Structures are given as structure tokens and as C-alpha cells.
mmCIF file of C-alpha atoms in Angstrom:
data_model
loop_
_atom_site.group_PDB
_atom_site.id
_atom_site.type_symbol
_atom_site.label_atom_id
_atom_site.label_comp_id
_atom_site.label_asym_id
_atom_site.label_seq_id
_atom_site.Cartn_x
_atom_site.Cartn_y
_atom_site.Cartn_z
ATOM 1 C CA UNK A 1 88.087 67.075 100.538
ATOM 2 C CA UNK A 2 85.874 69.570 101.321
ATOM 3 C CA UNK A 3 84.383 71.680 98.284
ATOM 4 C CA UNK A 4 84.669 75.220 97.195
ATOM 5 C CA UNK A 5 82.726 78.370 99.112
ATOM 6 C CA UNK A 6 82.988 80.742 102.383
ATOM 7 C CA UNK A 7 83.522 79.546 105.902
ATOM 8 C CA UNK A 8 82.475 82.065 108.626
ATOM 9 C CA UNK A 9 84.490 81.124 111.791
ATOM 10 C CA UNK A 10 84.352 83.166 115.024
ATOM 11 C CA UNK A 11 87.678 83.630 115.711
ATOM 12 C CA UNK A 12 89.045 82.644 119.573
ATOM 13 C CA UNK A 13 90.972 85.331 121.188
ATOM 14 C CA UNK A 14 94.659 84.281 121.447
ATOM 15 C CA UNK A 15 94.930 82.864 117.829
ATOM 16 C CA UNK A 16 96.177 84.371 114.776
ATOM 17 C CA UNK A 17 94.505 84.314 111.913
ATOM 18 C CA UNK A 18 97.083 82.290 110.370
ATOM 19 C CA UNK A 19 96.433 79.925 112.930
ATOM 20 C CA UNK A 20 92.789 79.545 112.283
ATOM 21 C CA UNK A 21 93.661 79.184 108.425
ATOM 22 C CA UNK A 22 96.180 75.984 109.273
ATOM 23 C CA UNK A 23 93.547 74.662 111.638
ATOM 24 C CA UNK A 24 90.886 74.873 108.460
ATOM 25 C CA UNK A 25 93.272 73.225 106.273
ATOM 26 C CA UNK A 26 93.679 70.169 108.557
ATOM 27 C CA UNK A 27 89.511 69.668 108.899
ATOM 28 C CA UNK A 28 88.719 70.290 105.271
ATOM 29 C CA UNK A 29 91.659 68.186 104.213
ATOM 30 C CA UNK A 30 92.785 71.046 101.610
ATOM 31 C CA UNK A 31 95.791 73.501 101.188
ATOM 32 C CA UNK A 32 93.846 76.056 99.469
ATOM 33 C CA UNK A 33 92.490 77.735 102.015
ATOM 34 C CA UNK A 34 92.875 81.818 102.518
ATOM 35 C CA UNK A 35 91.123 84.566 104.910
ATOM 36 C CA UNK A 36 89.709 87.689 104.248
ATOM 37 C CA UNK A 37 91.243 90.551 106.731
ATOM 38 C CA UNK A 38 93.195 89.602 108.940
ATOM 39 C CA UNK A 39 92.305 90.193 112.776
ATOM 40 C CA UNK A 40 95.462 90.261 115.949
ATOM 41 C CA UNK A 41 95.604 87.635 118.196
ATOM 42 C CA UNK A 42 94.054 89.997 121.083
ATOM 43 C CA UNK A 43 90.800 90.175 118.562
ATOM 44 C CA UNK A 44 87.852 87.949 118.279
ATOM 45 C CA UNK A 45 84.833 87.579 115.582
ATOM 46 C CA UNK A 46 84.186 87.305 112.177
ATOM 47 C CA UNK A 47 87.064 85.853 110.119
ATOM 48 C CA UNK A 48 85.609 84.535 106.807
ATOM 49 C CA UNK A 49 87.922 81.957 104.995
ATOM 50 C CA UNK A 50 87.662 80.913 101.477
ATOM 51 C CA UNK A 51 88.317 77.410 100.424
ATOM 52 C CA UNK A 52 89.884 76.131 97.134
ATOM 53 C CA UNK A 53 88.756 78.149 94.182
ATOM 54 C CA UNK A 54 86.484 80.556 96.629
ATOM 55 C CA UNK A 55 90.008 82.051 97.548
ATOM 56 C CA UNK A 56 89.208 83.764 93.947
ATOM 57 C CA UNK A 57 86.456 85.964 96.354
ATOM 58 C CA UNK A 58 88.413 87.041 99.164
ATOM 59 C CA UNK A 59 89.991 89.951 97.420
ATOM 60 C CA UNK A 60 85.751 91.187 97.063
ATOM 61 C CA UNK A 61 85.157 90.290 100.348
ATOM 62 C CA UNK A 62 88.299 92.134 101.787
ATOM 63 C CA UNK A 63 87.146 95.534 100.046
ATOM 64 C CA UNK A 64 83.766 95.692 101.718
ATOM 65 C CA UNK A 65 82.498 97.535 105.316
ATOM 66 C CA UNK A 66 83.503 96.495 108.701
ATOM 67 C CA UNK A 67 81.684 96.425 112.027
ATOM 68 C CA UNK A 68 83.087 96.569 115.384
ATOM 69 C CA UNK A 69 82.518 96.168 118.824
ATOM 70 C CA UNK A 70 85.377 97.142 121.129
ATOM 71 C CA UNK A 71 86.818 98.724 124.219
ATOM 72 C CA UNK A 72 88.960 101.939 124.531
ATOM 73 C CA UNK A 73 90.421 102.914 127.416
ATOM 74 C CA UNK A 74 91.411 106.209 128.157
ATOM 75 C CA UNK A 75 94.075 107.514 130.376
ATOM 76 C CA UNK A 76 97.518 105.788 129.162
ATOM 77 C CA UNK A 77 98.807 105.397 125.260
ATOM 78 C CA UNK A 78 101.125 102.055 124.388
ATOM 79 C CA UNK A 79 103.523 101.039 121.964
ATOM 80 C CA UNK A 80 101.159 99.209 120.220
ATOM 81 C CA UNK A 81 97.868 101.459 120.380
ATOM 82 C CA UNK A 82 96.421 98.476 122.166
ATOM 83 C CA UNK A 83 96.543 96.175 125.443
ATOM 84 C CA UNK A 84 98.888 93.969 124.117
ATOM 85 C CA UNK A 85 102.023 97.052 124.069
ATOM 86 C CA UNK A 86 104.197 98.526 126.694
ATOM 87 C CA UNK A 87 102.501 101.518 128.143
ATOM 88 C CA UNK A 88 104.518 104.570 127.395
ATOM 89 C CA UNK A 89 102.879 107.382 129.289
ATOM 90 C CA UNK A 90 100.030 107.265 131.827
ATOM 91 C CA UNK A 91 98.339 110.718 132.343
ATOM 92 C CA UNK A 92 97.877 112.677 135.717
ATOM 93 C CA UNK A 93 94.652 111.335 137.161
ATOM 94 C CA UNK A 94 93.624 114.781 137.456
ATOM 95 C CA UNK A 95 93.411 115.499 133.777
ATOM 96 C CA UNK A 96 91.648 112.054 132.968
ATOM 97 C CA UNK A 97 88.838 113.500 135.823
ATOM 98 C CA UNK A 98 88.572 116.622 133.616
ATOM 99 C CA UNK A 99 88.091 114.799 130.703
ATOM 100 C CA UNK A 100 84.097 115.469 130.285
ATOM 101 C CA UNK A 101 81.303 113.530 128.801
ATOM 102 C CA UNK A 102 80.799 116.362 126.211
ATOM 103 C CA UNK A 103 84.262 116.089 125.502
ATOM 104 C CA UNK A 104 84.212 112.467 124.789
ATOM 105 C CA UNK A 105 81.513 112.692 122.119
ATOM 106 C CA UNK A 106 83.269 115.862 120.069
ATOM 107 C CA UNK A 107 86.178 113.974 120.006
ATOM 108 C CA UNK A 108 84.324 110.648 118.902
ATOM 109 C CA UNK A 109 82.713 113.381 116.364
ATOM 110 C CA UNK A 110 85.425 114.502 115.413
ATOM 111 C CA UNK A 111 86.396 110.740 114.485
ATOM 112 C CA UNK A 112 83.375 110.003 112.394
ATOM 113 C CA UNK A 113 83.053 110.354 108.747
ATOM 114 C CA UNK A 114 85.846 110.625 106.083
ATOM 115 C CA UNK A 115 89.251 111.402 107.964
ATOM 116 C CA UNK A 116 92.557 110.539 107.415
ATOM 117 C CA UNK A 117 94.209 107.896 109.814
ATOM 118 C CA UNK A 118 97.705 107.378 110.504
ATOM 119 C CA UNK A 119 98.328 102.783 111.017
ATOM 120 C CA UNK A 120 99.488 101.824 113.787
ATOM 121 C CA UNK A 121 103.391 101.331 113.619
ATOM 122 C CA UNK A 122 102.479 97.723 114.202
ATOM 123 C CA UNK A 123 100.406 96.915 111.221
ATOM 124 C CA UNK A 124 100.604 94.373 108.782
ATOM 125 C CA UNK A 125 101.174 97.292 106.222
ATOM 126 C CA UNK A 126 104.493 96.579 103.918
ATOM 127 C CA UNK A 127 107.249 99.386 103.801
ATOM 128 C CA UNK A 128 109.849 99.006 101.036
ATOM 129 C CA UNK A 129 108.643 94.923 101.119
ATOM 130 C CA UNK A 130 108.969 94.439 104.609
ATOM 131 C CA UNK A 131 106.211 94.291 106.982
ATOM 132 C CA UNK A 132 105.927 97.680 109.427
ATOM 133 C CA UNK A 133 105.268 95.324 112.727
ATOM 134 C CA UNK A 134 108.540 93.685 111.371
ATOM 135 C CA UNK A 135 110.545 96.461 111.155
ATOM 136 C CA UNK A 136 109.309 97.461 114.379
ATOM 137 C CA UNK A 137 110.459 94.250 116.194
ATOM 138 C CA UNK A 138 113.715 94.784 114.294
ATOM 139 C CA UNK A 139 114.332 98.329 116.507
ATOM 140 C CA UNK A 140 113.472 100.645 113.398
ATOM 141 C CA UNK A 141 111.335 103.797 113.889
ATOM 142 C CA UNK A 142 108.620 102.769 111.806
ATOM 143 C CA UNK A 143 106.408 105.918 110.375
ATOM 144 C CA UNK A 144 103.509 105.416 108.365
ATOM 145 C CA UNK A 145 101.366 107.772 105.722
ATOM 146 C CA UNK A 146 98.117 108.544 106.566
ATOM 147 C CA UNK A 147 95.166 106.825 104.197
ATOM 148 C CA UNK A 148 91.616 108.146 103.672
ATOM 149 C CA UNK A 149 89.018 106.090 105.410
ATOM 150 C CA UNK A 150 85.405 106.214 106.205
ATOM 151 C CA UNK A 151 83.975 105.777 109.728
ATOM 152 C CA UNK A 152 80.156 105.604 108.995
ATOM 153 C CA UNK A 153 79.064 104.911 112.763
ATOM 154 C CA UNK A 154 81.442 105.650 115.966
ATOM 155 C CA UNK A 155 78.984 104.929 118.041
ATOM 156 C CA UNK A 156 79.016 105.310 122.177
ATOM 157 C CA UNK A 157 77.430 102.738 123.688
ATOM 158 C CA UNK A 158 78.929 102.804 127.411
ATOM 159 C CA UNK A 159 81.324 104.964 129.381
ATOM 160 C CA UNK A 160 83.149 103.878 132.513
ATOM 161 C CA UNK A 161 84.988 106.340 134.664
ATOM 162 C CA UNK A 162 87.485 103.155 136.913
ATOM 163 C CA UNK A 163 88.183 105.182 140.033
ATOM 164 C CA UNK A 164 91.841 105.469 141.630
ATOM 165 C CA UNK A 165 91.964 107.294 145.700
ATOM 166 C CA UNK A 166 91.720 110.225 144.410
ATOM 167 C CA UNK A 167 90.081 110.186 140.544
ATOM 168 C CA UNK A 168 89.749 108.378 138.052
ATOM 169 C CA UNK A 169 92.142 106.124 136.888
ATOM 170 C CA UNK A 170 91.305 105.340 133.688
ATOM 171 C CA UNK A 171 87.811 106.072 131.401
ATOM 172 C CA UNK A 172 86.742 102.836 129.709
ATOM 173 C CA UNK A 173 84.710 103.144 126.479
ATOM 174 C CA UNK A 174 82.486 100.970 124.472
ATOM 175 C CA UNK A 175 82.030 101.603 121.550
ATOM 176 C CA UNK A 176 80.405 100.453 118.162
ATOM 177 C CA UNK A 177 82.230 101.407 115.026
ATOM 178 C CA UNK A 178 80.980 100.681 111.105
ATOM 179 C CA UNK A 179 83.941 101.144 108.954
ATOM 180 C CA UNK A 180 85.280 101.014 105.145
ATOM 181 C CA UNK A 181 88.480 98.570 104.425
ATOM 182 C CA UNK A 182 91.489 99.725 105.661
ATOM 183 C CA UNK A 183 90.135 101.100 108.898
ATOM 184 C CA UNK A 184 92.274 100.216 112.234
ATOM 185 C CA UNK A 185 90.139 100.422 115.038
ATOM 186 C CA UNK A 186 92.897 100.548 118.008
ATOM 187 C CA UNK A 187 94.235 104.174 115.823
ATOM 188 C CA UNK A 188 90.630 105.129 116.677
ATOM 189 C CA UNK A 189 91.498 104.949 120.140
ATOM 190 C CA UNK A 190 94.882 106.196 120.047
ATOM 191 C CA UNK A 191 93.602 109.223 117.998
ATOM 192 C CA UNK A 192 90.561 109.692 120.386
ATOM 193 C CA UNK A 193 93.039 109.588 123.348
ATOM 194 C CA UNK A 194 95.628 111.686 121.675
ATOM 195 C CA UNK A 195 92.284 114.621 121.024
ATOM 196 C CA UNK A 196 91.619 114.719 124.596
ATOM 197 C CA UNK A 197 95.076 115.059 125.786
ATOM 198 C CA UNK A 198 95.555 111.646 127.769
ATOM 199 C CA UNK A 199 96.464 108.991 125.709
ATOM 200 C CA UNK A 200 94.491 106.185 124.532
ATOM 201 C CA UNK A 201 94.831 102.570 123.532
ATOM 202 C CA UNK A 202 92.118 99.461 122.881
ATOM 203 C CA UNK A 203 91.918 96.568 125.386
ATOM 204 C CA UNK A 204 88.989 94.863 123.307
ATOM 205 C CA UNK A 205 87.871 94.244 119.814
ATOM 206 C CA UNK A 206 85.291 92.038 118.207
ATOM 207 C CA UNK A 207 84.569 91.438 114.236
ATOM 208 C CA UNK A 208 80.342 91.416 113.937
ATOM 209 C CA UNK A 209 79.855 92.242 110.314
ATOM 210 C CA UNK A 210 81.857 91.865 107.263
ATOM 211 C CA UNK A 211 80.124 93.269 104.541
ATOM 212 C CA UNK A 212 76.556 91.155 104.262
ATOM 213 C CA UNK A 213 78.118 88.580 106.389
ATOM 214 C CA UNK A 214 77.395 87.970 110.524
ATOM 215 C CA UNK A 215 79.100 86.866 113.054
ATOM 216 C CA UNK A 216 75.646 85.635 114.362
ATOM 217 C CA UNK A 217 76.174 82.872 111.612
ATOM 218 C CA UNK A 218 79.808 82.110 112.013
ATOM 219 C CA UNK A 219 80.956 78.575 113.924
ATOM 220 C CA UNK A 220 82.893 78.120 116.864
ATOM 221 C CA UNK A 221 86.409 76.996 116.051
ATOM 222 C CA UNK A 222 85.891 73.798 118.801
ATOM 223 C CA UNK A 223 83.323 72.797 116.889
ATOM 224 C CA UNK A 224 83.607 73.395 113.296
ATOM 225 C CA UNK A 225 82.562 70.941 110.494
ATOM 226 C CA UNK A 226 83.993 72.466 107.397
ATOM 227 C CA UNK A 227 81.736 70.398 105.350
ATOM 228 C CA UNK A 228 78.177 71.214 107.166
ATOM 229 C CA UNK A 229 79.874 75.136 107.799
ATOM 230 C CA UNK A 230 80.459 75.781 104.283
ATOM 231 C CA UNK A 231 78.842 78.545 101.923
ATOM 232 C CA UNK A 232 78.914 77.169 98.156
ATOM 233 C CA UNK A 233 80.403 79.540 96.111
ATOM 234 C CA UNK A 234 77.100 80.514 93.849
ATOM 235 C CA UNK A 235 75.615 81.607 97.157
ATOM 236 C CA UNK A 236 78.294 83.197 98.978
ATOM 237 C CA UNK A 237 78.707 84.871 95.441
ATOM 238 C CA UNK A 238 74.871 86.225 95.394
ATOM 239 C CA UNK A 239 75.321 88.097 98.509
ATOM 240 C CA UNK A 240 78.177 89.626 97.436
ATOM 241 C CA UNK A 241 76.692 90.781 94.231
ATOM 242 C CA UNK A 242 74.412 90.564 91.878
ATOM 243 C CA UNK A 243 73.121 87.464 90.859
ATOM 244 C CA UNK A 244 72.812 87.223 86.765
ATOM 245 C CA UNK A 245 71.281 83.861 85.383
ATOM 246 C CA UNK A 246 72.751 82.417 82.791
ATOM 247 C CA UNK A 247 71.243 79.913 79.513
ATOM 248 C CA UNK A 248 73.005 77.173 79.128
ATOM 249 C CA UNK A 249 75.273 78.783 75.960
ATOM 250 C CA UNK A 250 75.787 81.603 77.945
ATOM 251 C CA UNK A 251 77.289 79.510 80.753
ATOM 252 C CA UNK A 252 78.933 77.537 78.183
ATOM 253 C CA UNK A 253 80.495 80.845 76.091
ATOM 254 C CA UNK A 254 81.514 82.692 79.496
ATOM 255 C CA UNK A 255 83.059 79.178 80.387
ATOM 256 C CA UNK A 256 85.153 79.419 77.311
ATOM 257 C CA UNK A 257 86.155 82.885 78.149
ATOM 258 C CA UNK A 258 83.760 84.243 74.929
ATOM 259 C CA UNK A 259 81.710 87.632 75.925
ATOM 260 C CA UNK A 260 78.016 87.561 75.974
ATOM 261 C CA UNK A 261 75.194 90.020 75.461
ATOM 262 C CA UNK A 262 72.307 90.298 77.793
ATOM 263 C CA UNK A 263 69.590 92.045 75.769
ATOM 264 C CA UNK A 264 67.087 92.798 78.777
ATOM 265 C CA UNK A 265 69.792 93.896 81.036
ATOM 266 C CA UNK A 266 69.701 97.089 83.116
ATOM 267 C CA UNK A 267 71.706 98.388 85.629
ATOM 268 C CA UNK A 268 74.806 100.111 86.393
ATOM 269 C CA UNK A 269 77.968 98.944 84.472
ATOM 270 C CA UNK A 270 81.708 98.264 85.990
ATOM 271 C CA UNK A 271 80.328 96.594 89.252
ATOM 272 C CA UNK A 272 81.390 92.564 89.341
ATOM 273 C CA UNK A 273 78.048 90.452 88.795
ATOM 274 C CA UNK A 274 77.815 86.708 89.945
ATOM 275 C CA UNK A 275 77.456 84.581 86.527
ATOM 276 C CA UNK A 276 74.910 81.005 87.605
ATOM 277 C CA UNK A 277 74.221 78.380 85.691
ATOM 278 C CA UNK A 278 71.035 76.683 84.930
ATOM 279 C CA UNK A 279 71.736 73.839 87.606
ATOM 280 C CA UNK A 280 72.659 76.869 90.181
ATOM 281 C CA UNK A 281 76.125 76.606 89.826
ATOM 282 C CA UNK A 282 78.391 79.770 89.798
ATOM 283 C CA UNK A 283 80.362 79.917 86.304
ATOM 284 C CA UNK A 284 82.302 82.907 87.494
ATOM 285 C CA UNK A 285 82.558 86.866 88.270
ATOM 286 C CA UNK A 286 81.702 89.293 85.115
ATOM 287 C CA UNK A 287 81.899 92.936 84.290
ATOM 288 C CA UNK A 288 79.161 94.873 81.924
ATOM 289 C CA UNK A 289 79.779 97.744 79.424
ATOM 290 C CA UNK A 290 76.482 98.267 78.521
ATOM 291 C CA UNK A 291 74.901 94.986 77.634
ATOM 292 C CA UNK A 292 77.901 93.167 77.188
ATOM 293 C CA UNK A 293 79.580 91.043 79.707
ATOM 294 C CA UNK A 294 83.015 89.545 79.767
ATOM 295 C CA UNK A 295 84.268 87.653 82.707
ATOM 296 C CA UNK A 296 86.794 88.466 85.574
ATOM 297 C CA UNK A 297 87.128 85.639 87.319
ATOM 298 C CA UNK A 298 86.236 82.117 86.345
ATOM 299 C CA UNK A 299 85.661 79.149 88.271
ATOM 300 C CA UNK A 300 86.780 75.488 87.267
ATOM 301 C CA UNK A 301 84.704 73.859 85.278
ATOM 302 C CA UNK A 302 84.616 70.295 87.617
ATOM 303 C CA UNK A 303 83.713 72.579 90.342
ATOM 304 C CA UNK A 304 80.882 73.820 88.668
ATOM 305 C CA UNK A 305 80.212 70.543 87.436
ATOM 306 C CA UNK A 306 79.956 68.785 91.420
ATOM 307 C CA UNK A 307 78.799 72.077 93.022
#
């Protein structure tokens, strides 16, 4: 069985990420194996699963910023916000010809920084314990709240105006976006659409970042060794946070869920801080008030012990 840490996989396009979690368990020969955002079949990238105890760091790695590279395309809005739903209007070619260049970067302006986005019907989000995508399936008019999110970077990096007899058909856009959690790229391009008064929807997405991790070091799913592809926990921990290391009593006192003081310690409070051992283990997760630190999440101690 493989051990505990992160496994960066670039995700296929056509799989679920549900899919690429069953094929994990099979190769590392373990149940316990979860993923950290979840990504539609249509999408490819980064998916970053956790396996056995590392499932404990999902939840961190779920809350952190999100890059993107994808494709909107404007000219026609879907029942899905992307290429994968029944189109449901297609505007007049001559108002997707009007549609300016100037235009297009207000309304990606418009788009960028704090704003409040509206789901897609289609999400994964639950409503009254039910999944919206679900209840969408099921016939129901599905109507979600708007959430606060933060688009750091909406970033243009091509424009594509696909020509009909007359005008254009369609104006393709790719884009870069840098995101907080929660973000849902293809309501970016419904929203953009919906600005500029003919409809939008995405036809591409790709994962490239999740918080310090790249999709420059994730493995192809063909190919993966879950063995030779996994991050040990104590690393994949440091990069997520701050790396405190421990004596030996203090490994042995946080171990035993007893609070320890850090006399030369410095820094803000509240933020999780990865816990090592001498032998470079990772003893767990812990929170500081001041020079006290008391753990949040701890990892087993034969893990530790053959990590």
C-alpha cells in the first residue's frame, strides 16, 4: 500500500474526478483516497488527491487560489454556461460584429476583483441537501445566491472573431484567470456574455495552479506510479504552511495531544503551522495564541513512525 501524502495528477478531459479518485485507489492499493476541488468532465489539469491520512489536508488545500486557462466563446449562452449544455439563444450576428475590442476588456474589467457571482445552476453546490445539478436533472428551476469571490487576474490573452457570410459568428476568447475558492470560471463567461448583450458560455478549461502547487509537476493519468508520484505528507505540508521544528518532547507532547510553548517564536497567530519531527516526519497541523501551540490535526503515530 502506498503511504500517506499529495498526488498531483493532470486530469484527462472526459473523466470525472470521481473517476480519477477510483482509478488512484486501484494503483495505490488503498480506499482512502480523496481530491481537492473537484473539476467537470469537459475540464482538464491540476487535480491534487490526498492519500490515507493526507485526506486530513485537502480541506487546506481546497481553501487556497486557483489558476485557469480557458476558452469563452461569445455569441450564444447554454443551459449549462458551458459547451457541454443545450444552447438556448444564439445572438444576431450583427450584434456579436458590434461587440468591440474595448468593449471586451471593460467587461473583463468589470469581472476582475471582488464581485459577487451567481453558480451555475449546474454546480455541485447542495440546496436543502440535494445537489443543484441534481435538482436540475430532476426538471426543478434551480436558483442559486450569489457568493463573494475574488478574481485577482482576468487576464486576455487572445481574441478570435470566427467569421459567418456575413459577420462574425461567434468571438472566441482566451483567457487566463487567478481566482480565490469558490470561483466558477464558465459564470465568468456567462456573466461576460450576459455584459455585452450576446450570451456567453466556456468551451475550454484547464487547472495550472492550485495554491503553491503546478500542473507542470502533476503525472499523466496513463502513466502514473502512485508510489514514485507521491508528496510525503511533511513536505506537501511545508508548502502549504509554515514549517515549525519540533524537539523530540515536543513531538512527543503534541503527539499526546498536550500544548507546547515555543519561547523564540514570532509570527502571526491563528494561521495552521506544519508540526516536524526530528527525523522529518510531520506530527500534525497546530494553531498559536501567542507562544503557545495546540494541535488541529494530528497524524498517526505509525505513519510518522515509517514516513
Amino acid at each position: 500500500m502506498t503511504g500517506s501524502g499529495l498526488i498531483l495528477v493532470d486530469k484527462p478531459g472526459g473523466w470525472t474526478s470521481h473517476d480519477v479518485v477510483a482509478r488512484v485507489r486501484r494503483l495505490a492499493g488503498t480506499r482512502k483516497v480523496g481530491h481537492a476541488g473537484t473539476l467537470d468532465p469537459m475540464a482538464t489539469g491540476l487535480l491534487i488527491l490526498g492519500l490515507n491520512s493526507s485526506t486530513r489536508l485537502l480541506t487546506y488545500v481546497v481553501g487556497t487560489d486557483k489558476e485557469y486557462l480557458a476558452t469563452i466563446r461569445l455569441g450564444a449562452t447554454t443551459t449549462t454556461d458551458d459547451a457541454e449544455g443545450e444552447v438556448t439563444a444564439e445572438a444576431d450576428p450583427g450584434a456579436i460584429a458590434a461587440v468591440t475590442d474595448g468593449a471586451i476588456a471593460n467587461g473583463i474589467a468589470a469581472l476582475t476583483g471582488e464581485i459577487e457571482q451567481v453558480p451555475s445552476s449546474v454546480s455541485a453546490i447542495k440546496v436543502d441537501g440535494k445537489r443543484a445539478y441534481a435538482r436540475v436533472r430532476a426538471g426543478e428551476e434551480v436558483v442559486l445566491r450569489p457568493r463573494a469571490v475574488t478574481i485577482e487576474r482576468f487576464e486576455l490573452l487572445e481574441a478570435r472573431r470566427l467569421p459567418g457570410d456575413d459577420a462574425p459568428v461567434a468571438i472566441e476568447l482566451d483567457v487566463r484567470v487567478v481566482c480565490s475558492s469558490g470561483t466558477y470560471i464558465r459564470s465568468l463567461a456567462r456573466d461576460l456574455g450576459a455584459g455585452l448583450g450576446v450570451g456567453g458560455h466556456l468551451t475550454a478549461l484547464r487547472r495550472t495552479r492550485v495554491g503553491p502547487f503546478d500542473v507542470r509537476d502533476a503525472g499523466e493519468l496513463d502513466t502514473l506510479d502512485p508510489g514514485a508520484a507521491l508528496i510525503p505528507a511533511a513536505r506537501a505540508a511545508a508548502e502549504l504552511f509554515e514549517r515549525l521544528e519540533l524537539t523530540e518532547q515536543q513531538a512527543i507532547d503534541l503527539t499526546h495531544g498536550r500544548r507546547i510553548h515555543v519561547a523564540d517564536r514570532e509570527g502571526a497567530s491563528g494561521a495552521p503551522v506544519a508540526a516536524i519531527a526530528p527525523g522529518g516526519a510531520l506530527v500534525g497541523l497546530v494553531e498559536f495564541r501567542g507562544k503557545e501551540a495546540r494541535t488541529l490535526v494530528n497524524f498517526p503515530t505509525d505513519e510518522i513512525a515509517s514516513s
